[in-house]
Short mmCIF file of C-alpha atoms and ligand atoms in Angstrom, two decimals:
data_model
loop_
_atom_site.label_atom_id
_atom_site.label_comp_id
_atom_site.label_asym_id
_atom_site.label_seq_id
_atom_site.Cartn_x
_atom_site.Cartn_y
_atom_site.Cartn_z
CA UNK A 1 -12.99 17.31 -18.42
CA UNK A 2 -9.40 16.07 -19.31
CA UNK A 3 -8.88 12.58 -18.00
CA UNK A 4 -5.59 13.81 -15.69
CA UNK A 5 -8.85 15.99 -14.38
CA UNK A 6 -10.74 12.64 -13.35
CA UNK A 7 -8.09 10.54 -12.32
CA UNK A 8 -7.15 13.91 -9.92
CA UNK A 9 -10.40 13.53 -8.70
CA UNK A 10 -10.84 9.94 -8.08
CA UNK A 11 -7.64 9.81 -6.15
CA UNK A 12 -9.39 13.27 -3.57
CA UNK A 13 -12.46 11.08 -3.54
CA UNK A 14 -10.95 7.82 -2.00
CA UNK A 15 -9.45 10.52 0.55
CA UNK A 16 -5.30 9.79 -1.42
CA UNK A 17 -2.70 11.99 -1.63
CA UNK A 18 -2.21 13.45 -5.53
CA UNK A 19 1.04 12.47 -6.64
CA UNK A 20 2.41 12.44 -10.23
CA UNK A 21 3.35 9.46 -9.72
CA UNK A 22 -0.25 8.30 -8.60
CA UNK A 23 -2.02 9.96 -11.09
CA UNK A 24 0.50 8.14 -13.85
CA UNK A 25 0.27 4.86 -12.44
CA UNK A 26 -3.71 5.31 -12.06
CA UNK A 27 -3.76 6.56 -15.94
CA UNK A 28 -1.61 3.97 -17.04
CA UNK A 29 -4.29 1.24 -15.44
CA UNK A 30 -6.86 2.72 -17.51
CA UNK A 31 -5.07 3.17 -20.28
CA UNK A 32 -3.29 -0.17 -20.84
CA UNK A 33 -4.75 -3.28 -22.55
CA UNK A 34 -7.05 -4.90 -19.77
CA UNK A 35 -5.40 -6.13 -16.73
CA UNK A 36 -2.02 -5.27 -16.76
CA UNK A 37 0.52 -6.74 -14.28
CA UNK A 38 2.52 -4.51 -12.05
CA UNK A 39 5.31 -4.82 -14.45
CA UNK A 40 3.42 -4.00 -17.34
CA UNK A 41 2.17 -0.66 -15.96
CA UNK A 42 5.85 -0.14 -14.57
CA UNK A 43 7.40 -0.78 -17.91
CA UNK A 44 4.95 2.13 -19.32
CA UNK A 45 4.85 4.69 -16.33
CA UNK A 46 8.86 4.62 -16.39
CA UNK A 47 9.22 6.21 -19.68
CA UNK A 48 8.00 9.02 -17.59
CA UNK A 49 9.06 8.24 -14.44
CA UNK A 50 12.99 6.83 -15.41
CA UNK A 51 13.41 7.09 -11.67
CA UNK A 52 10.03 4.95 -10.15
CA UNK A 53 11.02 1.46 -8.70
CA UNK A 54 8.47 -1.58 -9.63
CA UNK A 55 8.06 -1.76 -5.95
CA UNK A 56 6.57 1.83 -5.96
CA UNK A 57 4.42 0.90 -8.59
CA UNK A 58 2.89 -2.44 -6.78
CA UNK A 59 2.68 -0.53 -3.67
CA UNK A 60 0.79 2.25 -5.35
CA UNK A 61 -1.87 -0.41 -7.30
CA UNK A 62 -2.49 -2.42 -3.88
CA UNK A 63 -3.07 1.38 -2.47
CA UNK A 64 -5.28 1.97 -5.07
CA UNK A 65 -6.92 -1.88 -4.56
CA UNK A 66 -7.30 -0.91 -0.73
CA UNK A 67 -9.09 2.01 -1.60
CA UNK A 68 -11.50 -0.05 -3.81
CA UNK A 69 -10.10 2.15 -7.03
CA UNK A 70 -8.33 -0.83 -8.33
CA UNK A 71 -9.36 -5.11 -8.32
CA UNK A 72 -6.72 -7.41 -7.49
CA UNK A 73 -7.47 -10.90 -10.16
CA UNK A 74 -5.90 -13.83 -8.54
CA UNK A 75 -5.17 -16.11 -12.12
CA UNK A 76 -2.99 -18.43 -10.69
CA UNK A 77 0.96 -18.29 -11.15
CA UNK A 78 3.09 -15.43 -9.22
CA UNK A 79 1.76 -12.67 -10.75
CA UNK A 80 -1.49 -10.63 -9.51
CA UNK A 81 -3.12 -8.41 -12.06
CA UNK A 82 -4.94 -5.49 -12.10
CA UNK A 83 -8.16 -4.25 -13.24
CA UNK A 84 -9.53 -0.59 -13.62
CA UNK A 85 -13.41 -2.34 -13.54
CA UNK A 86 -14.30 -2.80 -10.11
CA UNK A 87 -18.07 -3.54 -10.76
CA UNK A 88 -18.66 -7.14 -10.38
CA UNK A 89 -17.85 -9.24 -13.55
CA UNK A 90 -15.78 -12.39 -13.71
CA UNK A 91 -12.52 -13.59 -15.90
CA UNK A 92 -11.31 -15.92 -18.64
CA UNK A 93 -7.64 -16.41 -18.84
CA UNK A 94 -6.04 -17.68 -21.81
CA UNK A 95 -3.50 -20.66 -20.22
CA UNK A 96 -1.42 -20.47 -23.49
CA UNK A 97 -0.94 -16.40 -23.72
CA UNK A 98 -2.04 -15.22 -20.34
CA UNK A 99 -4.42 -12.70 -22.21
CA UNK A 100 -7.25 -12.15 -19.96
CA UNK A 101 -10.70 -11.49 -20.73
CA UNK A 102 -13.87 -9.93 -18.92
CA UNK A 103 -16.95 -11.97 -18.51
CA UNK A 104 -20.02 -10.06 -17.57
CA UNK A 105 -22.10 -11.08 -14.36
CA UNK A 106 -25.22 -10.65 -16.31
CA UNK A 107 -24.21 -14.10 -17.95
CA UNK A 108 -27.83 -15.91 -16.66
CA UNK A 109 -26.79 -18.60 -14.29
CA UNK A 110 -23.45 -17.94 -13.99
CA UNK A 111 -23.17 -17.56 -10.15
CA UNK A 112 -26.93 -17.86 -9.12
CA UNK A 113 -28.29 -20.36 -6.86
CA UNK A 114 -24.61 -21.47 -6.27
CA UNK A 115 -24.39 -21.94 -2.62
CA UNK A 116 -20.98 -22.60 -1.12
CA UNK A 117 -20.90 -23.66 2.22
CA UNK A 118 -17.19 -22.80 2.84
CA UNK A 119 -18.42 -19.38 2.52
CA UNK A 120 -21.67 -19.71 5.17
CA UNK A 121 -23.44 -19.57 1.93
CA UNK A 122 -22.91 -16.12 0.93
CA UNK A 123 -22.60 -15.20 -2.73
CA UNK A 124 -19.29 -15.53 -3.84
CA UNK A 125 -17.58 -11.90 -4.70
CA UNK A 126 -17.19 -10.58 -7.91
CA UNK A 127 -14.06 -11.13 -9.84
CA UNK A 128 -14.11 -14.85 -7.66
CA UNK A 129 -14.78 -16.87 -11.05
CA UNK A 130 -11.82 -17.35 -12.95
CA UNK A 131 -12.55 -19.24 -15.87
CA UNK A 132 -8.93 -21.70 -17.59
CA UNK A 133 -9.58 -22.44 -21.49
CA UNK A 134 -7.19 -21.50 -25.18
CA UNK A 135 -8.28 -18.34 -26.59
CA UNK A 136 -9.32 -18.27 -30.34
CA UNK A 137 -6.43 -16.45 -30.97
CA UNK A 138 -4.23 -19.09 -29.38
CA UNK A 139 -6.49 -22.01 -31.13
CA UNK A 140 -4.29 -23.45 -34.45
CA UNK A 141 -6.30 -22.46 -37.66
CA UNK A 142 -6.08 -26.34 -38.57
CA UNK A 143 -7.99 -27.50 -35.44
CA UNK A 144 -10.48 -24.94 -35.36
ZN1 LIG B 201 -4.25 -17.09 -25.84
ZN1 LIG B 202 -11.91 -7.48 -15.45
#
């Protein structure tokens, strides 16, 4: 019913131990703006949890990614970043902000018929495409 209820029971179902902690980092993923860094959702779960380290909280989200709860999106730079969506879909990162954005799979074209050696020509993954542009909100109203 409540979500603390759901996120309770998605941790049982991929067989993890229920901590607070767990169930506030997990909540926090959902909750926060898409694809948070580790530090973002440590920066939020500490107003709770004073006490949490950020190495708790990237340990706990690569938990989480082992379990399949949780995609890891490689963007480039040091810093992975989560995502809550783990059905397949692909990403556009903003090079100016960093904001990143979902792009659905069911975008025709977008991956079929691409055969890739390298990978004995099986289908790349989902969350493999990152797309690199300047989001509108990063565009200059004069050049627009
Ligand atoms: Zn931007
Ligand atoms: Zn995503």
């Amino acid at each position: 019913m409540s979500s603390l209820d759901s996120t309770t029971a998605t941790l049982r179902r991929r067989g993890l131990r229920v901590t607070p902690q767990r169930v506030a980092i997990l909540r926090t993923l959902h909750g926060l703006a898409n694809h948070p860094s580790a530090e973002d959702v440590f920066r939020t779960v500490q107003r709770d949890f004073p006490s949490l380290s950020l190495t708790t909280v990237y340990r706990t989200l690569e938990t989480l990614a082992e379990h399949g709860e949780v995609e890891l999106v490689h963007v480039g730079g040091e810093r992975v970043r989560f995502d809550h969506r783990t059905d397949p879909h692909h990403h556009a990162v903003c090079t100016v902000c960093g904001r990143l954005a979902d792009v659905e799979e069911s975008q025709p074209g977008l991956a079929d018929g691409l055969s890739i050696p390298f990978f004995g020509n099986e289908r790349p993954r989902g969350n493999a495409v990152v797309f690199y542009g300047v989001c509108t909100g990063c565009r200059s109203p004069a050049t627009a």
